């Protein structure tokens, strides 16, 4: 996986021993403005075998900034979801007296660990990583109409024809 393109889930699952549980747009992560910032994406990846995973990402602490009065986008987040054995004092005491408990007796719970922007972790089979990419910052003050909505025609901002033709059109107007 890279940060420069979006790999299709089918290709990702075929090339690596993973299951892509979610791949969706992160609604509302773009900053507000005259032109709203783009929304990020969410990828929930489950590992099918034990392996080492490394992540190198940005904008996990500082929000992507908006320009010309636009609001900042949302920060990204990298979560490691681990299935850990749920233990209680009574269960631990019983194990101490009777030896290891059978696998049927074990209960598991999910623990969420923030990996930060740059990290490496040893995943077990069944562990997951949820990568939430940041949204983009907005441009322009919120509430103003979009510049694209003000145009009558898409080609209004284009320079048309030769310089001589533009001068002739200006003289005729």
PDB file of C-alpha atoms in Angstrom, residues 6 10 16 18 23 29 33 56 63 73 78 89-90 92 98 108 110 113 127 137 147 158 166 168 170:
ATOM      1  CA  UNK A   6      -5.695   3.995  -3.943  1.00  0.00           C
ATOM      2  CA  UNK A  10      -9.359  -7.055  -4.562  1.00  0.00           C
ATOM      3  CA  UNK A  16      -1.199  -9.800   0.813  1.00  0.00           C
ATOM      4  CA  UNK A  18      -5.219  -9.508   4.589  1.00  0.00           C
ATOM      5  CA  UNK A  23     -12.921   0.968   2.627  1.00  0.00           C
ATOM      6  CA  UNK A  29     -13.303  15.212   7.546  1.00  0.00           C
ATOM      7  CA  UNK A  33     -14.985  26.956   3.373  1.00  0.00           C
ATOM      8  CA  UNK A  56       4.518   6.003   7.573  1.00  0.00           C
ATOM      9  CA  UNK A  63      -4.625  19.304  11.233  1.00  0.00           C
ATOM     10  CA  UNK A  73      -9.450  19.514   7.944  1.00  0.00           C
ATOM     11  CA  UNK A  78      -3.944   4.938  12.866  1.00  0.00           C
ATOM     12  CA  UNK A  89      -8.957 -12.106  39.266  1.00  0.00           C
ATOM     13  CA  UNK A  90     -11.034 -15.276  39.792  1.00  0.00           C
ATOM     14  CA  UNK A  92      -6.326 -15.909  37.044  1.00  0.00           C
ATOM     15  CA  UNK A  98      -5.413 -25.759  38.030  1.00  0.00           C
ATOM     16  CA  UNK A 108     -11.522 -12.102  24.225  1.00  0.00           C
ATOM     17  CA  UNK A 110     -10.786  -5.681  21.658  1.00  0.00           C
ATOM     18  CA  UNK A 113      -3.950   1.257  20.475  1.00  0.00           C
ATOM     19  CA  UNK A 127      -5.454  -8.232  14.597  1.00  0.00           C
ATOM     20  CA  UNK A 137      -8.332  22.088   4.551  1.00  0.00           C
ATOM     21  CA  UNK A 147     -16.698  30.555  -7.609  1.00  0.00           C
ATOM     22  CA  UNK A 158     -10.542  30.512 -20.740  1.00  0.00           C
ATOM     23  CA  UNK A 166      -9.511  39.303 -28.765  1.00  0.00           C
ATOM     24  CA  UNK A 168     -11.176  42.905 -32.476  1.00  0.00           C
ATOM     25  CA  UNK A 170     -12.891  44.306 -27.525  1.00  0.00           C
TER      26      UNK A 170
END
